CSV table of C-alpha atoms in Angstrom, one decimal:
chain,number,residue,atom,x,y,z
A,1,UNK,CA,0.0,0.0,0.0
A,2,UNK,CA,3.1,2.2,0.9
A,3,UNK,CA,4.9,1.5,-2.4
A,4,UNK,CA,1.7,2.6,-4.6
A,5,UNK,CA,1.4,5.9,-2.2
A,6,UNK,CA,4.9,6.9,-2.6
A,7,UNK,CA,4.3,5.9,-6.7
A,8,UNK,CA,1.3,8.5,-6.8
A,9,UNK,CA,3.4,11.3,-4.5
A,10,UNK,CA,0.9,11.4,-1.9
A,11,UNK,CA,3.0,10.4,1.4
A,12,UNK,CA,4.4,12.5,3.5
A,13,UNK,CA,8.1,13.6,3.0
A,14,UNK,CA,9.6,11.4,6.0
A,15,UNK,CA,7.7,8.5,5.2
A,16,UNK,CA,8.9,8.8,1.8
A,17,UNK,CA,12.4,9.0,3.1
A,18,UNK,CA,11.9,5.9,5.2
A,19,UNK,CA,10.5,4.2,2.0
A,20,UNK,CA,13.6,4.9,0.3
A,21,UNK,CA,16.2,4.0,2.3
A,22,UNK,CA,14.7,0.7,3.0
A,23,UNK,CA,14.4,0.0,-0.5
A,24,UNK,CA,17.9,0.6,-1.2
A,25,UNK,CA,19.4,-1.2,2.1
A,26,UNK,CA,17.0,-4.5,0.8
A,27,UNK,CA,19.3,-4.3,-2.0
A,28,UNK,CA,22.5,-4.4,-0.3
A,29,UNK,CA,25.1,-6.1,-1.7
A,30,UNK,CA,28.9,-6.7,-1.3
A,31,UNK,CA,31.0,-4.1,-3.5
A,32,UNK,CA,32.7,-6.0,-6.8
A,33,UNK,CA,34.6,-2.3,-7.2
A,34,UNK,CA,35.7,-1.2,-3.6
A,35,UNK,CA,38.0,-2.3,-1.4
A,36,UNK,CA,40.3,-2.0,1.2
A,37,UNK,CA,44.1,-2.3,1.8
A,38,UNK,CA,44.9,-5.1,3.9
A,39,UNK,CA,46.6,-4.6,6.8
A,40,UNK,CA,45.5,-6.8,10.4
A,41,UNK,CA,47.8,-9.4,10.9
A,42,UNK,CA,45.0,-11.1,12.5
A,43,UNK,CA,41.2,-11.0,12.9
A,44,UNK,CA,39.3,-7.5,12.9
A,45,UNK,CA,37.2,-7.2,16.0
A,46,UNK,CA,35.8,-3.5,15.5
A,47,UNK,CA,35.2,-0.4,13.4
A,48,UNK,CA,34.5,3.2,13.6
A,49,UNK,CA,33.4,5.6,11.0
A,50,UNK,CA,34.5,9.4,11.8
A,51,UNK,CA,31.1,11.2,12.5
A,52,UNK,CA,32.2,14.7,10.6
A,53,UNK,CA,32.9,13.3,6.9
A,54,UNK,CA,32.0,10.0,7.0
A,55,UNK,CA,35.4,9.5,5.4
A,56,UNK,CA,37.5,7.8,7.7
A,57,UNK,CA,37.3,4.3,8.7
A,58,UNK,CA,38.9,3.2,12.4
A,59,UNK,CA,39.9,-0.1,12.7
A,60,UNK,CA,40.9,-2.3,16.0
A,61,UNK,CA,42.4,-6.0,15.3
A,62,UNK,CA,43.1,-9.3,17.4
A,63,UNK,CA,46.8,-8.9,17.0
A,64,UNK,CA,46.3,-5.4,19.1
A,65,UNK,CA,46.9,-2.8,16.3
A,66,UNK,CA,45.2,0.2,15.0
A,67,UNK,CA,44.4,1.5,11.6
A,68,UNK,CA,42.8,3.9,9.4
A,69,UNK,CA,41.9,4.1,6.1
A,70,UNK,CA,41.0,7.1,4.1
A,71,UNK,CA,37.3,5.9,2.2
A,72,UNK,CA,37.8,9.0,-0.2
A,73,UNK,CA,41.2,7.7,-1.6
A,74,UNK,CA,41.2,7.0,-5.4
A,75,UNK,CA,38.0,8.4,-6.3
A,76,UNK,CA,37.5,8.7,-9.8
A,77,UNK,CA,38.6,5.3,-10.6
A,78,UNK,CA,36.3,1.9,-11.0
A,79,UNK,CA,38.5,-0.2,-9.0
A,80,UNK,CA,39.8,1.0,-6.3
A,81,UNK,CA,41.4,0.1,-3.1
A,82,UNK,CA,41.3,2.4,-0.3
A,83,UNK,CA,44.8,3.1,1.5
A,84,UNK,CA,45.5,2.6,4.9
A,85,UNK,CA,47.0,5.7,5.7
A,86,UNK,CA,47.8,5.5,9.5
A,87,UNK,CA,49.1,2.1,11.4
A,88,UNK,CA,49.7,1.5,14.4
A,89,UNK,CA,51.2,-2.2,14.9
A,90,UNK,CA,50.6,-3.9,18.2
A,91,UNK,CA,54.3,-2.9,19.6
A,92,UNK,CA,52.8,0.7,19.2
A,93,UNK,CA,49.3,0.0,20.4
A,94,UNK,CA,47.6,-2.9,22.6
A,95,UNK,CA,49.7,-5.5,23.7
A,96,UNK,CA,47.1,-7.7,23.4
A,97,UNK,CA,43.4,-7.7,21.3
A,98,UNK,CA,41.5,-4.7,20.9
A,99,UNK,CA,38.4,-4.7,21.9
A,100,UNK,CA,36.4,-1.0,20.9
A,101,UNK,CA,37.2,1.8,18.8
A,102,UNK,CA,35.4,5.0,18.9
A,103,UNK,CA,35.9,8.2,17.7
A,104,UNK,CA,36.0,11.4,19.1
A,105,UNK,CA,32.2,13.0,18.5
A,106,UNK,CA,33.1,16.1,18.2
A,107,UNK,CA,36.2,16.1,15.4
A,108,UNK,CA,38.7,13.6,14.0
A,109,UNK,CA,41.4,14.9,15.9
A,110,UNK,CA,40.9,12.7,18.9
A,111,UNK,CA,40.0,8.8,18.9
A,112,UNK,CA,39.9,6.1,21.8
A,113,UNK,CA,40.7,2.7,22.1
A,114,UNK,CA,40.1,0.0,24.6
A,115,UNK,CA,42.1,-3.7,25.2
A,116,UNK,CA,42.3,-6.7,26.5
A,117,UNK,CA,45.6,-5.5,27.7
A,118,UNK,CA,43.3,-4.0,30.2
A,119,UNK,CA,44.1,-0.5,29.2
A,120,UNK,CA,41.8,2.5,27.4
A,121,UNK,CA,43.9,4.5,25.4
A,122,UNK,CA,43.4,8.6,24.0
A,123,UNK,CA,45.1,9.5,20.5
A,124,UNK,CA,46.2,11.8,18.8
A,125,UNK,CA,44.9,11.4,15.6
A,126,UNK,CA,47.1,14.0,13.8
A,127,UNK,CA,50.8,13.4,15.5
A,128,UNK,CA,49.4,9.5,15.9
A,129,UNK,CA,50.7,9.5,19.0
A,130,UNK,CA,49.1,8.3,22.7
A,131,UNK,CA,47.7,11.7,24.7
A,132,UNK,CA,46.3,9.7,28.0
A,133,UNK,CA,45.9,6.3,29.4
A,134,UNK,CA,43.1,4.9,32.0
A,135,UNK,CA,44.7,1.6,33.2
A,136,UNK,CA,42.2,-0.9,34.9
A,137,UNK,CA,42.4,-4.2,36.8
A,138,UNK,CA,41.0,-6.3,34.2
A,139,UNK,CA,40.3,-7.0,30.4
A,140,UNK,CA,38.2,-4.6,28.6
A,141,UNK,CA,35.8,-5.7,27.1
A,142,UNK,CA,34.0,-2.7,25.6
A,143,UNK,CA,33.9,1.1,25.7
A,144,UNK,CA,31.5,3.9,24.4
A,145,UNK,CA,32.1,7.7,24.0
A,146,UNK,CA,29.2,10.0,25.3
A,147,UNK,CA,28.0,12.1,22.7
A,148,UNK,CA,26.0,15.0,24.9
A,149,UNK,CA,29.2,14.7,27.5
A,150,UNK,CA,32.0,14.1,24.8
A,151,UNK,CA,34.5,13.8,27.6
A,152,UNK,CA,32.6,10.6,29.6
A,153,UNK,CA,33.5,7.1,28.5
A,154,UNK,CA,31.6,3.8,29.6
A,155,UNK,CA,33.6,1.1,30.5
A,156,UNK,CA,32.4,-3.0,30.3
A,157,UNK,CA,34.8,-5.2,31.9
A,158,UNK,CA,35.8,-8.3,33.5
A,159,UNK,CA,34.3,-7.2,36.8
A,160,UNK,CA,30.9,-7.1,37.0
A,161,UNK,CA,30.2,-3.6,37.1
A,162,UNK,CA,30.8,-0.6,34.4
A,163,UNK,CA,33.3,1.9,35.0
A,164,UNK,CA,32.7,6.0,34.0
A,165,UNK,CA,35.9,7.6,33.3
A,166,UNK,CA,37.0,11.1,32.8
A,167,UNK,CA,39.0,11.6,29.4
A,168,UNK,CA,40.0,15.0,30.8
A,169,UNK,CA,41.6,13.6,33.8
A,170,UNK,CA,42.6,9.9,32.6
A,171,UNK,CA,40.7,8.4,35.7
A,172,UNK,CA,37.7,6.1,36.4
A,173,UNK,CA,35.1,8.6,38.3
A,174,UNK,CA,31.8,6.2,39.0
A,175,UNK,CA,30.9,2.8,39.2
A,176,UNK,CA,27.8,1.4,37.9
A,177,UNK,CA,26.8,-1.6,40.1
A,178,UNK,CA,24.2,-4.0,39.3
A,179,UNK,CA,25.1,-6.7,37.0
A,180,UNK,CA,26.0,-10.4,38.5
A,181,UNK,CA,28.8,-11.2,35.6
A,182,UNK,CA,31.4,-9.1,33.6
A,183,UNK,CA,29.4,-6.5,30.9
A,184,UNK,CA,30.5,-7.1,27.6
A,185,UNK,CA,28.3,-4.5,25.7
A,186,UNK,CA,27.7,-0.5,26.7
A,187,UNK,CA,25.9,2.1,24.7
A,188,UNK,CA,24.9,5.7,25.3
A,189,UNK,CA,21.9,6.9,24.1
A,190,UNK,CA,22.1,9.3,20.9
A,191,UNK,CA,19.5,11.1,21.6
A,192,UNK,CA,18.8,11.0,26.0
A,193,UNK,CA,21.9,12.6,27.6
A,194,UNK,CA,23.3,10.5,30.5
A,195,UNK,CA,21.0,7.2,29.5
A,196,UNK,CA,23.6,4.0,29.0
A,197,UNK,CA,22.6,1.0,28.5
A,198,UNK,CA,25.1,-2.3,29.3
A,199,UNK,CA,24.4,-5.8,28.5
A,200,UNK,CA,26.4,-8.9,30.6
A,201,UNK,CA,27.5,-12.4,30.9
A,202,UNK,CA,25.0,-13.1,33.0
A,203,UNK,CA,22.0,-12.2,30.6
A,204,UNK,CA,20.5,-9.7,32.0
A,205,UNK,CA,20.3,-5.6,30.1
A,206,UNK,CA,20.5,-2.8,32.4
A,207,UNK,CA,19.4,0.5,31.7
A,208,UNK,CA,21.3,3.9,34.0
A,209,UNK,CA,20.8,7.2,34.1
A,210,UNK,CA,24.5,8.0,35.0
A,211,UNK,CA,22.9,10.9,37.2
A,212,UNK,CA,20.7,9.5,39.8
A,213,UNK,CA,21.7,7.5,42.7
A,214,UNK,CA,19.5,4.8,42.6
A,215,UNK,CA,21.2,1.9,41.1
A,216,UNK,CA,19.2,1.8,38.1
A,217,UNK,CA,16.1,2.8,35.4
A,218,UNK,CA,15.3,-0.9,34.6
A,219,UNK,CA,17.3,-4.0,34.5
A,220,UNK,CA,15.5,-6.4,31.2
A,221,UNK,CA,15.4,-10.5,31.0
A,222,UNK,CA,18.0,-10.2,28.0
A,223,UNK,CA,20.1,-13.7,26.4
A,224,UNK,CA,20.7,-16.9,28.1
A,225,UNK,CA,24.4,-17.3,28.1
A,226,UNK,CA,25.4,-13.2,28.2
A,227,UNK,CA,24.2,-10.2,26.2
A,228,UNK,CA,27.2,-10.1,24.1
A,229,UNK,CA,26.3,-6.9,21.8
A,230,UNK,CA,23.7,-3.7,21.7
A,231,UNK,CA,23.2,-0.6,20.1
A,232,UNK,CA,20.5,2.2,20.0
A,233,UNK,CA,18.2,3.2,16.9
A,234,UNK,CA,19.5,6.5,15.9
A,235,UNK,CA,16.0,8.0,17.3
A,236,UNK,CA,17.1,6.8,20.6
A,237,UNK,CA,13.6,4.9,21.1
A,238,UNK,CA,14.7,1.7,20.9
A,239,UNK,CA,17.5,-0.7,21.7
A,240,UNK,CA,18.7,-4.2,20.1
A,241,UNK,CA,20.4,-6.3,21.6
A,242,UNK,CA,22.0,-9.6,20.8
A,243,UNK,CA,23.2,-12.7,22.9
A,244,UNK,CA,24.6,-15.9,23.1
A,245,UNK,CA,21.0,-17.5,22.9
A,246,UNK,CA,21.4,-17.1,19.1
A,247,UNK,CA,18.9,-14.6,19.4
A,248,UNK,CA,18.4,-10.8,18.4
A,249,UNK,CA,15.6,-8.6,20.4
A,250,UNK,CA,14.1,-5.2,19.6
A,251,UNK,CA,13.2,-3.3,22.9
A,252,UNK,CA,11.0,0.0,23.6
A,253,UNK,CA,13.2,2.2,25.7
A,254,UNK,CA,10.3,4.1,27.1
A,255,UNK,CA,8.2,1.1,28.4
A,256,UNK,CA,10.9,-1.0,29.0
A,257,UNK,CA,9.5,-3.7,27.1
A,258,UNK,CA,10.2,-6.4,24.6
A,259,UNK,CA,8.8,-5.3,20.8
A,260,UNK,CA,10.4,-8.5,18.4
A,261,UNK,CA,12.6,-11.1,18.6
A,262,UNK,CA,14.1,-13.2,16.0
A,263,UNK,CA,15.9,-16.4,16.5
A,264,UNK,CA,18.6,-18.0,13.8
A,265,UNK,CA,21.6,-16.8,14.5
A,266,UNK,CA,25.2,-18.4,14.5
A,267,UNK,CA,25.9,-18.9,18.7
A,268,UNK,CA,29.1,-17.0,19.5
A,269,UNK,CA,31.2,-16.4,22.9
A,270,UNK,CA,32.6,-13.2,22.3
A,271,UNK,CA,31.6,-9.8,22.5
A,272,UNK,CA,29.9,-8.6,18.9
A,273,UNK,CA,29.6,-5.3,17.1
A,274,UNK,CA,26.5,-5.0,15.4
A,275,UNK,CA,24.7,-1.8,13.5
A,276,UNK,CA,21.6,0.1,12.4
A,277,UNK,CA,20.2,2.5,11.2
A,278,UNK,CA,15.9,3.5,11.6
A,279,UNK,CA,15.1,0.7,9.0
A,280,UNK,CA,17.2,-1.9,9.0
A,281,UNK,CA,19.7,-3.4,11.2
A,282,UNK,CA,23.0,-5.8,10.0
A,283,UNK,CA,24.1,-8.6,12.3
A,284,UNK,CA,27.4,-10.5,12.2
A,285,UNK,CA,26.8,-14.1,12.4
A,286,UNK,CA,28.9,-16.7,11.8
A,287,UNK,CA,30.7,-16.1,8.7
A,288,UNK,CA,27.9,-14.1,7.3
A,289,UNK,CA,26.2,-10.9,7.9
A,290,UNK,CA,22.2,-10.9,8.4
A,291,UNK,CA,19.6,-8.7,7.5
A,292,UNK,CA,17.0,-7.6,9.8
A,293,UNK,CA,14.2,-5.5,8.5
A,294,UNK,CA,12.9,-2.7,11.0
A,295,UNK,CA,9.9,-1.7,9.1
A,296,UNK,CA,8.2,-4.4,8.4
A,297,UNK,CA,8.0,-7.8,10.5
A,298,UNK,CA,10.1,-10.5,8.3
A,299,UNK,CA,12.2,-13.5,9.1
A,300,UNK,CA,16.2,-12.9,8.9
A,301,UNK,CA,18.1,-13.0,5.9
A,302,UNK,CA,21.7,-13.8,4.8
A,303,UNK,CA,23.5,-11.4,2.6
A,304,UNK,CA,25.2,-13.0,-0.5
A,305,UNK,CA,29.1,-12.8,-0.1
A,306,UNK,CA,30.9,-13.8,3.3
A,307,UNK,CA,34.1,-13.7,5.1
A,308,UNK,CA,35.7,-16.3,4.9
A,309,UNK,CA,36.6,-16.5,9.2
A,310,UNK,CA,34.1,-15.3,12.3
A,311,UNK,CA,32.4,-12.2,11.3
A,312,UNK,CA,33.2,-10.0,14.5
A,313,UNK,CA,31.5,-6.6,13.6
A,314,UNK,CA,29.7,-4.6,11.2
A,315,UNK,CA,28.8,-0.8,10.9
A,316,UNK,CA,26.2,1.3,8.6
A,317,UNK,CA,26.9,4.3,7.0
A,318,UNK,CA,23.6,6.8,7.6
A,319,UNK,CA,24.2,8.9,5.2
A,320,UNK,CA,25.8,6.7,2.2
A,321,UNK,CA,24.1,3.9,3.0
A,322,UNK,CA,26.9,1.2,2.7
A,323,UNK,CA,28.1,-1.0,5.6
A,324,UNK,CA,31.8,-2.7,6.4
A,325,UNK,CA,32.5,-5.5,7.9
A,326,UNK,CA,35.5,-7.1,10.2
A,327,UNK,CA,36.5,-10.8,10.6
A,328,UNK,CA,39.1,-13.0,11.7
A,329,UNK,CA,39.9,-13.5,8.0
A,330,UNK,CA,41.6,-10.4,8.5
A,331,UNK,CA,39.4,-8.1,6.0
A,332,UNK,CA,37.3,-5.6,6.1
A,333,UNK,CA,34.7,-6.0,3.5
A,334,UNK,CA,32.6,-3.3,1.5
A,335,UNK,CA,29.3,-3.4,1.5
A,336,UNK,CA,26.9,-1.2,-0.9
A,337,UNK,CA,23.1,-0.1,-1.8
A,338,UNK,CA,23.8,1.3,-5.0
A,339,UNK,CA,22.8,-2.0,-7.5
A,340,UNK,CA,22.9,0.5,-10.5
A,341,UNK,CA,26.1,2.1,-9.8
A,342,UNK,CA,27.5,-1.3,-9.2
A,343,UNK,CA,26.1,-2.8,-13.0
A,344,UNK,CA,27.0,0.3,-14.6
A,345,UNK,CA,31.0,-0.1,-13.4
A,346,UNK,CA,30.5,-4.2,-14.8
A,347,UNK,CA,29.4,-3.1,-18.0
A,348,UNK,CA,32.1,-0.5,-18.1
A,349,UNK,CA,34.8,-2.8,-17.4
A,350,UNK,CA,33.3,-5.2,-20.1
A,351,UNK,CA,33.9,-2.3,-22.3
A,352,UNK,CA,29.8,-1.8,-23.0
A,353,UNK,CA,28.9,1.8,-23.5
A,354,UNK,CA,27.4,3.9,-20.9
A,355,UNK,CA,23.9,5.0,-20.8
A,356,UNK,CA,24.3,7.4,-18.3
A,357,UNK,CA,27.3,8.7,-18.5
A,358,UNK,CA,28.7,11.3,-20.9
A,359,UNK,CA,32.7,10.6,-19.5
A,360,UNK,CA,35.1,8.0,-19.8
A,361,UNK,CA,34.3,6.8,-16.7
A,362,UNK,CA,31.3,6.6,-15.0
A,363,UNK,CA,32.1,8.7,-12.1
């Protein structure tokens, strides 16, 4: 009924947004023409796209080193591979894996990493050098950067409480007591300053408002076996959240409640990175990614093209609408929306001519 509304121009204009996006994310696809340079010497366990530009890509690895790749390198040709132009190997970054990257809300001059070595580390993006370390007891297993409160980091690890640290001091300033195992997933909410949500080995999904005293807003029945990712809708109204269960669950913020659940996915131990957008939502599962429609209620599905290791984590691009994913293959795969772009570069490489396109190239 939508589609032959939004045919006839009689929707309004954010429902018609929403229509079109989710057309073109059904669509998405892995990239035959885009790439990235290789550089992890082992797995990829998370990712980070610069909020300013949406043009540079952070990457954390097993073998604890950092990297960045510039998305905007060689445009203007149909093949290319996007250079990694800063690297930080693991004798200049973790000792051991990373665990979260994040960068700094505000600019690209600032982004923050966290470790198994037990350590959360502030860089400087420019001189690529270390600015300030908060040292902990344990493994870390996660980290988030406050967007309202740029400066306040949530901490998951192996204790079972989350940390709040300071980046302007370099110190842990609040605990957050209330889980009964280590938290392996944390998320501020985009929109609600001072809302966090954390997800632990022992199942349960807590949700804090950082100010108050009580211990906390609402503790949810999340995954048997640990809540081993989350992340917000960007409207901040909902949170999903996936666990060792091999489940995926769709909450209401607001009334605490469970909206959808889905069931199918490939069990795994380790904390996940998982990402969405308002209409659709990409899971790493196995060696696959899945597909989970937000709009409309229907089953899981399995992108074409996989990694050919553990898929560890995934992230949407809003605005482009293309996706990347990290496994312990040791890629970073591109994923894209734009089917027509993607034919038109196949038939000029088959040397067809272009309909669309009055240059050589169809850029």
């Amino acid at each position: 009924m939508l589609d032959h509304r939004v045919e006839c121009g009689i929707v309004p204009r954010v429902a018609f947004e929403v229509s079109q996006r989710e057309r073109r994310l059904q669509r998405i696809q892995l990239s035959r023409h885009q790439d990235l340079e290789l550089f992890h010497g082992s797995g990829v366990n998370c990712l980070s796209l610069d909020p300013i530009d949406g043009r540079y890509l952070l990457s954390g690895g097993a073998d604890g080193g950092l990297c960045i790749h510039d998305l905007y390198s060689d445009l203007g040709k149909t093949k290319r591979t996007c250079k990694a132009i800063c690297k930080l190997s693991k004798h200049e970054a973790h000792i051991f894996s990373v665990s979260s990257v994040h960068w700094y809300p505000c600019d690209t001059g600032l982004f923050t990493s966290s470790g198994m070595d037990g350590t959360l580390r502030i860089w400087d993006t420019n001189a690529l050098q270390q600015v300030d370390l908060v040292r902990l007891s344990d493994l870390i297993f996660c980290h988030h950067v406050e967007v309202a409160q740029p400066n306040l980091l949530a901490v998951g690890f192996k204790k079972p409480w989350v940390v709040l640290a300071d980046m302007r001091t370099g110190k842990a300033c609040q605990q957050l007591r209330g889980h009964a195992a280590s938290a392996l997933a944390v998320r501020w909410n985009p929109h609600t300053p001072n809302l966090l949500a954390s997800g632990s080995r022992d199942g349960s999904v807590i949700l804090w408002d950082v100010r108050s005293a009580r211990t906390c807003l609402a503790t949810l029945q999340g995954h048997k076996g640990g809540t081993t990712a989350m992340t917000f809708l960007p409207d901040g109204l909902q949170l999903l959240t996936m666990g060792r269960d091999g489940r995926v669950k769709l909450w209401d913020v607001a009334k605490c409640t469970l909206s959808r659940a889905h069931s199918g996915l490939a069990c795994c131990m380790s904390p996940m990175q998982m990402s969405a957008t308002q209409e659709v939502a990409l899971l790493p599962s196995g060696h696959c990614l899945l597909f989970m429609n937000l709009v409309r209620k229907q089953p899981l599905q399995a992108l074409s093209g996989a990694h050919f290791g553990q898929a560890n984590c995934v992230l949407i691009c809003g605005d482009t609408l293309e996706a990347f994913s990290g496994a312990n293959d040791r890629t970073i795969l591109w994923w894209t929306s734009c089917v027509d772009r993607e034919q038109a570069l196949d038939a000029y490489q088959e040397g067809m001519p272009d309909s669309w396109s009055d240059e050589g190239e169809p850029f």
